[in-house]
CSV table of C-alpha atoms and ligand atoms in Angstrom, one decimal:
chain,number,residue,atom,x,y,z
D,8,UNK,CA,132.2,292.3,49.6
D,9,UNK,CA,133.2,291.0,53.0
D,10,UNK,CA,136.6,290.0,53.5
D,11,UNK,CA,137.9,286.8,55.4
D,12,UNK,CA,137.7,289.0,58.4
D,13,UNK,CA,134.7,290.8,57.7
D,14,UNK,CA,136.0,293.7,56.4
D,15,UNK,CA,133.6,295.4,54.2
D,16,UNK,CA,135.8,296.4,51.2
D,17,UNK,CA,134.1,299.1,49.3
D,18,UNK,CA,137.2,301.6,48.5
D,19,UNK,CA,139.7,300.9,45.7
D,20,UNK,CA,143.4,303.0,45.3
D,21,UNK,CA,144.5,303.7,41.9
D,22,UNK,CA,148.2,304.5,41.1
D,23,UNK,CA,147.4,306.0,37.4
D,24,UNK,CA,151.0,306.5,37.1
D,25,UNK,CA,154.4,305.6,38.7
D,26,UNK,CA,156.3,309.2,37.6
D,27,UNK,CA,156.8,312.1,40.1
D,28,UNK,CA,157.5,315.7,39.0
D,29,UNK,CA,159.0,315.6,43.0
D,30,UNK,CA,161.6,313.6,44.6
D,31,UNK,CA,160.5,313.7,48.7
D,32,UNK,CA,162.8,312.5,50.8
D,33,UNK,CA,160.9,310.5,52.3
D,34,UNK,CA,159.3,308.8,49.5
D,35,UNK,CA,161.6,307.9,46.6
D,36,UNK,CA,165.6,307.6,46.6
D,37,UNK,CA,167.5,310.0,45.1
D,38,UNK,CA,168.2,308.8,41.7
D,39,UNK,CA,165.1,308.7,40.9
D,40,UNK,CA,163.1,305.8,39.7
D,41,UNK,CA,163.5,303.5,36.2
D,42,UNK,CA,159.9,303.8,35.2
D,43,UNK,CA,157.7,301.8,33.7
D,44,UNK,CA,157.3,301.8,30.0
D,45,UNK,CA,154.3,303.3,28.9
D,46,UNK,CA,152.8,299.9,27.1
D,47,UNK,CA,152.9,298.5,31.1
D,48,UNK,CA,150.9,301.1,32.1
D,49,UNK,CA,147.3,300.9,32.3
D,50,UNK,CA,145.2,302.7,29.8
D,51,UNK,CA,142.4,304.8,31.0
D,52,UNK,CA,139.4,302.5,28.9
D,53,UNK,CA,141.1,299.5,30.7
D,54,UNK,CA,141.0,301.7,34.2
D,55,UNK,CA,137.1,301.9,33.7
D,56,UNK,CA,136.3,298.7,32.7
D,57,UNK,CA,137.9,297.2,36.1
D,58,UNK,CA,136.0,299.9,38.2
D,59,UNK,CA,132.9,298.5,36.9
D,60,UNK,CA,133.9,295.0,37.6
D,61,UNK,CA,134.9,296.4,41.3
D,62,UNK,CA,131.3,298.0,41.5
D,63,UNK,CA,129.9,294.7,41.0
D,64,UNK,CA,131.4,293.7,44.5
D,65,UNK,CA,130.5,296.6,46.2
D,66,UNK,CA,133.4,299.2,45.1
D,67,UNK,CA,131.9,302.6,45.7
D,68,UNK,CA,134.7,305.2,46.4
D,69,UNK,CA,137.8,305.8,44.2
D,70,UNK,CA,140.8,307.3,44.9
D,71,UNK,CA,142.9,308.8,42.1
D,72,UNK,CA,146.9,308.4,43.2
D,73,UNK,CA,150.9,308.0,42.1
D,74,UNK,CA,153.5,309.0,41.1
D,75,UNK,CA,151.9,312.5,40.7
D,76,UNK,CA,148.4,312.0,38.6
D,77,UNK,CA,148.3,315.2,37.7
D,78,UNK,CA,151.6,314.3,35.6
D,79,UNK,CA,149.8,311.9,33.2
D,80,UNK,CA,148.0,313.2,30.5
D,81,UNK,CA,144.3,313.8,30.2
D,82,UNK,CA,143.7,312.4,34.0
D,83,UNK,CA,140.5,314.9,33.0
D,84,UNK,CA,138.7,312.2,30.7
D,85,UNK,CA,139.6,309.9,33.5
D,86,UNK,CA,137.1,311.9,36.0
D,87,UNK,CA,134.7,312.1,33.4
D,88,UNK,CA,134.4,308.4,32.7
D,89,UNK,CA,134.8,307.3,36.3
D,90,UNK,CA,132.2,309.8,37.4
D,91,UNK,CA,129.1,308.5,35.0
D,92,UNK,CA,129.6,304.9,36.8
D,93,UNK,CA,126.4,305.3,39.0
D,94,UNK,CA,128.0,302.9,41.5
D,95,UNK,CA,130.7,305.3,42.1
D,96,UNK,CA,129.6,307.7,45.0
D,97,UNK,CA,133.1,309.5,45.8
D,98,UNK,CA,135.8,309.9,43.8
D,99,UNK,CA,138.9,311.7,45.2
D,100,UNK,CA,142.7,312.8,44.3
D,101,UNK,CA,146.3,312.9,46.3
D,102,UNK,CA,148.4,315.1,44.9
D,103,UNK,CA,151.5,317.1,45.8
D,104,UNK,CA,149.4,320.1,44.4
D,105,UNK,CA,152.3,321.5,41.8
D,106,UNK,CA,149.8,321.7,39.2
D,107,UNK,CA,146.6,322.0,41.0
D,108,UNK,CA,146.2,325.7,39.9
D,109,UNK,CA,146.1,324.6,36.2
D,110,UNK,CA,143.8,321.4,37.0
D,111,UNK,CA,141.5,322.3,39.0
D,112,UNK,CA,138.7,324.0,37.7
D,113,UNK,CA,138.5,320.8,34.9
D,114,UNK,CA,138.7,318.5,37.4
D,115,UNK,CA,135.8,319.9,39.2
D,116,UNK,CA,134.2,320.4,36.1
D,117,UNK,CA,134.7,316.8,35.5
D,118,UNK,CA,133.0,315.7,38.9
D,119,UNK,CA,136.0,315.3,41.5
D,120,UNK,CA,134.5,315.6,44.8
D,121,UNK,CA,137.9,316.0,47.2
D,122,UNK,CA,141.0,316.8,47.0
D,123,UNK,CA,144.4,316.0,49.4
D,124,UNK,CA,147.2,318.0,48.8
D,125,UNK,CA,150.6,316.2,50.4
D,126,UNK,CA,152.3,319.4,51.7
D,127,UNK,CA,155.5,318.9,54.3
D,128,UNK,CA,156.4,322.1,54.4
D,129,UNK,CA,155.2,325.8,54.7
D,130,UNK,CA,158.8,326.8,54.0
D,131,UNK,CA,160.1,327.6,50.6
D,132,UNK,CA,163.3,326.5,51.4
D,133,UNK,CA,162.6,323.4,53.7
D,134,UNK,CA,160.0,322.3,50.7
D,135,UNK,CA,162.7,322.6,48.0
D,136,UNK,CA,165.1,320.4,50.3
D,137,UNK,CA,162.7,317.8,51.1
D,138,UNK,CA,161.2,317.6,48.1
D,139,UNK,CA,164.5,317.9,46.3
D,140,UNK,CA,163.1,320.6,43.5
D,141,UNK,CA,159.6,321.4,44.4
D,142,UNK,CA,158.7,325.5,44.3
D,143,UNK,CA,156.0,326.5,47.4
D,144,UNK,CA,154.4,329.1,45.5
D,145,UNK,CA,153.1,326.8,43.3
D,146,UNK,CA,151.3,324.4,45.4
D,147,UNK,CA,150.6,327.5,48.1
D,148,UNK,CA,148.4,328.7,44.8
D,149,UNK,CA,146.6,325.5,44.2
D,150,UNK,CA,145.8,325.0,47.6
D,151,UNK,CA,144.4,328.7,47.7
D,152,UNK,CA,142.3,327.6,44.8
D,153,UNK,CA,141.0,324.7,46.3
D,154,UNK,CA,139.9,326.6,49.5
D,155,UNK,CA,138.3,328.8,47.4
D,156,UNK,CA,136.2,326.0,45.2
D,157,UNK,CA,133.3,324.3,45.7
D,158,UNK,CA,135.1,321.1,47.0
D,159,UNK,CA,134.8,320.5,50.2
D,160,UNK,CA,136.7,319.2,52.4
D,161,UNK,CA,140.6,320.1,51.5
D,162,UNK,CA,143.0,317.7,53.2
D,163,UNK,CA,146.8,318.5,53.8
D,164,UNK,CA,149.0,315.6,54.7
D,165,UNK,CA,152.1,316.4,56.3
D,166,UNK,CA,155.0,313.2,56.9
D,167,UNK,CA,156.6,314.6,59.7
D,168,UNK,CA,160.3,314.1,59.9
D,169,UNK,CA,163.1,314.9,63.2
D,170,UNK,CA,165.1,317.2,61.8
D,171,UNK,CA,163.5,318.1,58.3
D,172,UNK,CA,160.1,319.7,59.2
D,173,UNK,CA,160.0,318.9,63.0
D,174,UNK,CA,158.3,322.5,63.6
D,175,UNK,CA,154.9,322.5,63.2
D,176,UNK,CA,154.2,326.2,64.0
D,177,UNK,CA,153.0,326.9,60.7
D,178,UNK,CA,150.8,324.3,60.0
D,179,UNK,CA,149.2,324.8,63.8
D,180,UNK,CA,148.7,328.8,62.1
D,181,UNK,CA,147.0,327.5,58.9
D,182,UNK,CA,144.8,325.3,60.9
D,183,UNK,CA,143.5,328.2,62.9
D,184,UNK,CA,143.2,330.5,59.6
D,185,UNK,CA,141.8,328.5,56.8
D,186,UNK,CA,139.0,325.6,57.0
D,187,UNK,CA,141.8,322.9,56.1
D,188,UNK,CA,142.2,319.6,57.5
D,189,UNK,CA,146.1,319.3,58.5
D,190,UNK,CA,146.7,315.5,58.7
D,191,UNK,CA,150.4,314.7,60.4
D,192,UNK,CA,151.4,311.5,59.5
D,193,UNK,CA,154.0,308.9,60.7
D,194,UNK,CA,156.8,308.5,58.4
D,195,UNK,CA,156.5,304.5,57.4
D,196,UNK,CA,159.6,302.8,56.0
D,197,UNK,CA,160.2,302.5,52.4
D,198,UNK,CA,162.5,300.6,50.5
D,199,UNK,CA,165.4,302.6,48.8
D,200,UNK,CA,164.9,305.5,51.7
D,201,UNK,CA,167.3,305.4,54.2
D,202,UNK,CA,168.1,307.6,57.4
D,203,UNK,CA,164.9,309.1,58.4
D,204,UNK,CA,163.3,309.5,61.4
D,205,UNK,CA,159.9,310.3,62.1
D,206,UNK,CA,158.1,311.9,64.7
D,207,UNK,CA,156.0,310.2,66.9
D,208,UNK,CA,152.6,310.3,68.5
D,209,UNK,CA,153.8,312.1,71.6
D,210,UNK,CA,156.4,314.1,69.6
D,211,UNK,CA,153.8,315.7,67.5
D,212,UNK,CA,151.5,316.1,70.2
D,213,UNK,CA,154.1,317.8,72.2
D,214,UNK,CA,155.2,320.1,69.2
D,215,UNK,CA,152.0,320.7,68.6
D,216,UNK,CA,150.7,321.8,71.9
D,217,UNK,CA,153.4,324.4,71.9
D,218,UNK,CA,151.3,326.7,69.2
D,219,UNK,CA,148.3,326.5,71.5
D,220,UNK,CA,145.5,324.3,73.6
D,221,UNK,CA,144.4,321.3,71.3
D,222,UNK,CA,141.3,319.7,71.8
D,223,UNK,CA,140.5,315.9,71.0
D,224,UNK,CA,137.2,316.3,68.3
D,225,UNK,CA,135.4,313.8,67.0
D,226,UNK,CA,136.3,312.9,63.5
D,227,UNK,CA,134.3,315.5,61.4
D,228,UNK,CA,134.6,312.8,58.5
D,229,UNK,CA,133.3,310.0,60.5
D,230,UNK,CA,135.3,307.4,58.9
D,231,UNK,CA,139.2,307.0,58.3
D,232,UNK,CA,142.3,306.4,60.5
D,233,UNK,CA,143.3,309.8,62.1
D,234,UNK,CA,142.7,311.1,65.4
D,235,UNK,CA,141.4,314.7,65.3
D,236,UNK,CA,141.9,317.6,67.2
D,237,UNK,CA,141.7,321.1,67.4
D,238,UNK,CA,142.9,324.7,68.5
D,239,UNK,CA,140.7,327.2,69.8
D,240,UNK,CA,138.6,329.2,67.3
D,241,UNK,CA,140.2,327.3,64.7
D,242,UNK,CA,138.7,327.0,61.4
D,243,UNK,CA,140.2,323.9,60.2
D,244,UNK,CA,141.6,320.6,62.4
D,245,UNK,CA,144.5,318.6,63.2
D,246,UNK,CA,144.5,315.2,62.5
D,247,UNK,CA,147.4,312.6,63.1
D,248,UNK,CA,147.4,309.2,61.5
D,249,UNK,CA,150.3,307.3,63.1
D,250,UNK,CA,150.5,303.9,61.2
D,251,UNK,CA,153.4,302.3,63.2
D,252,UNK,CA,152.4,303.7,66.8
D,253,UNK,CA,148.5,302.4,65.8
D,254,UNK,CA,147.0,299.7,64.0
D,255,UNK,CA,144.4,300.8,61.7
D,256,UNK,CA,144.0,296.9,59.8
D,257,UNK,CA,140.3,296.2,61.5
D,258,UNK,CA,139.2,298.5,59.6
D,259,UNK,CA,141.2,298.6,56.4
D,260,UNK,CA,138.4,298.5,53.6
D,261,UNK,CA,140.5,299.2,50.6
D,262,UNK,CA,142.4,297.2,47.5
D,263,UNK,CA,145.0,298.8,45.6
D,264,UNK,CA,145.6,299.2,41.6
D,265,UNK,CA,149.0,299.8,40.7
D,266,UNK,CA,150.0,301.6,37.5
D,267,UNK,CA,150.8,298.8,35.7
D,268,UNK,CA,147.5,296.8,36.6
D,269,UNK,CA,148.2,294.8,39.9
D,270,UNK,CA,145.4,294.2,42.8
D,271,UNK,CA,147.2,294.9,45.7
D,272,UNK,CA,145.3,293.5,49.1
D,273,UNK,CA,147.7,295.5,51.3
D,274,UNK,CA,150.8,298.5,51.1
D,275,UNK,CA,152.6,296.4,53.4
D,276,UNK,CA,152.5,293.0,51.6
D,277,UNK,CA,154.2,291.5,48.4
D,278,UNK,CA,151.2,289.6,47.3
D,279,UNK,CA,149.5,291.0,44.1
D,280,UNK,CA,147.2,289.8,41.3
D,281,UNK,CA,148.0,290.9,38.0
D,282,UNK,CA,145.1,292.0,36.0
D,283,UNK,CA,147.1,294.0,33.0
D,284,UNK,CA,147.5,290.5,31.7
D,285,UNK,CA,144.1,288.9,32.3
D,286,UNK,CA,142.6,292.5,30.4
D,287,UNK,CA,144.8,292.4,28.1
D,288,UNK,CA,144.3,288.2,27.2
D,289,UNK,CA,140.7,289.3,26.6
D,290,UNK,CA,139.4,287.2,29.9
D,291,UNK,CA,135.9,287.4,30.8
D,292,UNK,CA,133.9,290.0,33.2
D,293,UNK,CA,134.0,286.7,35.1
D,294,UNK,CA,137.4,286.1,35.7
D,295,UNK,CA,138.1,289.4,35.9
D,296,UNK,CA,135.7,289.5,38.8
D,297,UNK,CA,137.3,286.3,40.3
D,298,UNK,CA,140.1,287.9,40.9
D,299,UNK,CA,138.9,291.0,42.2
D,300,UNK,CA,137.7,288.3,45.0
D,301,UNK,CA,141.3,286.7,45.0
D,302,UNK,CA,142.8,290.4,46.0
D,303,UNK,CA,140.2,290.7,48.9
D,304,UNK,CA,140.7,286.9,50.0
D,305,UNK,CA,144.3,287.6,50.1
D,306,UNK,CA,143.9,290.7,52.4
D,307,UNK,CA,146.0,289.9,55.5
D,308,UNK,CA,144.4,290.4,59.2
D,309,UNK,CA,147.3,292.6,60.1
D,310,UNK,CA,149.9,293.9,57.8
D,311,UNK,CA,153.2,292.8,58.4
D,312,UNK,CA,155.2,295.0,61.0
D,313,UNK,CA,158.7,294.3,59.8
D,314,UNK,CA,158.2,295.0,55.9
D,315,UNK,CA,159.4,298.3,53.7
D,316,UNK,CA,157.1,300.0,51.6
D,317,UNK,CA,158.0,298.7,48.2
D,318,UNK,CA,157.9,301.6,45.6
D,319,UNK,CA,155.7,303.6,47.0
D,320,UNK,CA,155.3,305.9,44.1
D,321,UNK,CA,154.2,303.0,41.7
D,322,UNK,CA,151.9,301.4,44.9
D,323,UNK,CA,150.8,304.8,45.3
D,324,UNK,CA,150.5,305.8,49.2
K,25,LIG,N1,152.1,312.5,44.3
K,25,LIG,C1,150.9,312.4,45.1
K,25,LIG,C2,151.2,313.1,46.4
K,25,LIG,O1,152.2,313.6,46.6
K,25,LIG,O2,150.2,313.2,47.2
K,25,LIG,C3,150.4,311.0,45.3
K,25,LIG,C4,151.4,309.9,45.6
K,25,LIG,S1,152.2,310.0,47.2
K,25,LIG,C5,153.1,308.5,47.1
K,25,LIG,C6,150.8,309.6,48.2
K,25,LIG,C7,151.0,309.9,49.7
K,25,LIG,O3,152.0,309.0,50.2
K,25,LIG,C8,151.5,311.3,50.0
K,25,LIG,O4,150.6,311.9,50.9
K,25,LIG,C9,152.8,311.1,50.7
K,25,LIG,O5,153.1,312.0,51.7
K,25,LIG,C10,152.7,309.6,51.2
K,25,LIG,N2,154.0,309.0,51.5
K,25,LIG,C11,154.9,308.7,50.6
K,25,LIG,N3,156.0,308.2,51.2
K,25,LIG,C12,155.7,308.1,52.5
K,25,LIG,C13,156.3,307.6,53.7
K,25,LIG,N4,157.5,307.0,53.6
K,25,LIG,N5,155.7,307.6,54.9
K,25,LIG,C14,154.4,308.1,54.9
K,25,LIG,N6,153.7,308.6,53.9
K,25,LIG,C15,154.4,308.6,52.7
C-alpha cells in the first residue's frame, strides 16, 4: 500500500517483547524498565493473524525485534508460523547475539533468512560497561556461528559513542577478516538516557580512515539507509547509517508493532493505533485491516527532529 506520500510500505517491525537480558547505555536507563505484564503482551497466534492482515496490503518482509527476542519463549514456533505465510518473502532478526549460539541452528531450521547482531564493542571490558552486564564471549560465539551458517548476509550494528567505544580499530580489522557487514550508527536520543554523545558522520569517517583507505561501494543490499564503504581486500563492508546528520523519511517503507499490540507509523512519533484491543474484542479481518491503513495514513512526511525515542526497547529499534 502507498502511503500519503507515496511510500510503498511493504516492511512491518515487530517488538515481540519489551524485556532485555542487557542494559546498553545507550538504550535503556539504568534502573531498568517496569515491564509489561505478560497478559499486555501479544501472543504469538495473535502475532500471525495480524501479519496476514498486513499481507493483504502488501506486507512482505518481517522483522523480528525488542527487548531481546531471543529472551521470550519459543520465538522458534514464531519462525515457523510466520515462515508458511506465502506472502512473507524475508523474515529477519536483531538481536544483541547473547544467546545466538543456543538459537541458531532452530532458527534456521525454522526458516530465518538474516540475522543482525547489535555489537558496540569488541572489548570484553568496554562491552560489559556499556552494556552494563553483557559477557563478549558469548555473542563473539554466536556471531562465529552465524558466519559459519547458511545465512547470509550477517549484519553488525555498532552505536558509536565519544568516549565509550570511539575507537573503531577493531571493527575496521573484522571488516577486513570476516564477510560481515559492520553498520556504525548515530546514537539517536532516547527518553530516560541522558549524557551521551555520539559520533558523527565525519568523526567516524575520520576514525575510520585511520585503520586504512576506505572506499565508497555501492550498497551490496540495494536497499536500506546506510552508506557503504570499504577497505582494501576486505571481505566484509562498512556501512554508516547516520539518522540525525541524514534524513532517510522518503524512503521510510515500514510500520511498527509494539509488544503490547500498537501500529506504530514512525520511531519518532507518539501516534499509535492499538490493535491488542481490536484482536482481543473479536473485530473483524475488516477492521483489523482498516486500521492497518490508519497506521500508514498516519505516517508523517518527516519524522519529528526535536522528539526522544520513547522506550526504545518496547518500540523496538
Ligand atoms: N535486543 C536487540 C538488539 O540488541 O539488537 C533488539 C532491540 S534493540 C532496541 C534494536 C536496535 O536498536 C539495536 O541495534 C540497538 O543498537 C539500537 N538502538 C537502541 N538504542 C539506540 C539509540 N539510542 N541510538 C541508536 N540505536 C539504538
Amino acid at each position: 500500500m502507498l502511503d500519503r506520500f507515496g511510500r510503498k510500505i511493504e516492511y512491518l517491525r515487530i517488538s515481540v517483547i519489551d524485556r532485555c537480558n542487557l542494559r546498553c547505555v545507550y538504550c535503556m536507563p539504568e534502573e531498568g524498565i517496569s515491564p509489561i505484564s505478560h497478559e499486555q503482551v501479544l501472543r504469538y497466534e495473535e502475532i500471525v493473524k495480524l501479519v496476514k492482515i498486513a499481507t493483504e496490503l502488501g506486507i512482505n518482509k518481517i522483522r523480528i525485534t525488542g527487548g531481546e527476542p531471543l529472551v521470550r519463549k519459543g520465538l522458534i514456533n514464531l519462525i515457523t508460523m510466520l515462515k508458511e505465510i506465502d506472502e512473507i518473502k524475508d523474515i529477519s532478526l536483531t538481536t544483541n547475539g547473547i544467546l545466538l549460539e543456543r538459537y541458531l541452528d532452530d532458527l534456521i531450521n525454522a526458516g530465518l533468512d538474516r540475522v543482525n547482531i547489535s555489537l558496540d564493542s569488541l572489548n570484553p571490558e568496554i562491552y560489559k560497561k556499556l552494556t552494563r552486564r553483557g559477557n563478549l564471549d558469548d555473542v563473539m560465539r554466536g556471531l562465529k556461528k552465524a558466519i559459519d551458517s547458511s545465512i547470509k548476509p550477517i549484519k553488525i550494528n555498532v552505536v558509536t559513542m565519544k568516549n565509550i567505544n570511539d575507537n573503531l580499530e577493531d571493527f575496521a580489522k573484522l571488516s577486513i577478516k570476516e564477510p560481515v557487514h559492520i553498520r556504525f550508527i548515530e546514537f539517536m536520543p532516547v527518553f530516560g538516557v541522558e549524557k551521551i554523545e555520539g559520533l558523527t558522520e565525519e568523526e567516524m569517517i575520520n576514525e575510520l580512515s585511520k585503520y586504512g583507505r576506505l572506499i565508497k561501494t555501492v550498497n551490496p543490499f540495494g536497499y536500506g539507509p546506510a552508506t557503504y564503504y570499504k577497505y582494501e581486500n576486505a571481505k566484509g563492508t562498512i556501512g554508516l547509517i547516520c539518522s540525525n546528520s541524514h534524513s532517510f523519511c522518503d524512503k521510510c517503507n515500514r510500520l511498527r508493532l509494539t509488544s503490547d499490540g500498537r501500529l506504530k507509523p514512525c520511531l519518532f512519533g507518539e501516534e499509535e493505533v492499538d490493535v491488542k484491543n481490536m484482536l482481543r474484542n473479536n473485530a473483524s479481518d475488516n477492521i483489523l485491516k482498516e486500521a492497518f491503513k490508519k497506521a500508514i495514513y498516519l505516517k508523517p512526511k518527516e519524522r519529528n527532529k526535536n522528539k526522544r525515542i520513547h522506550y526504545m526497547h518496547y518500540v523496538g529499534g
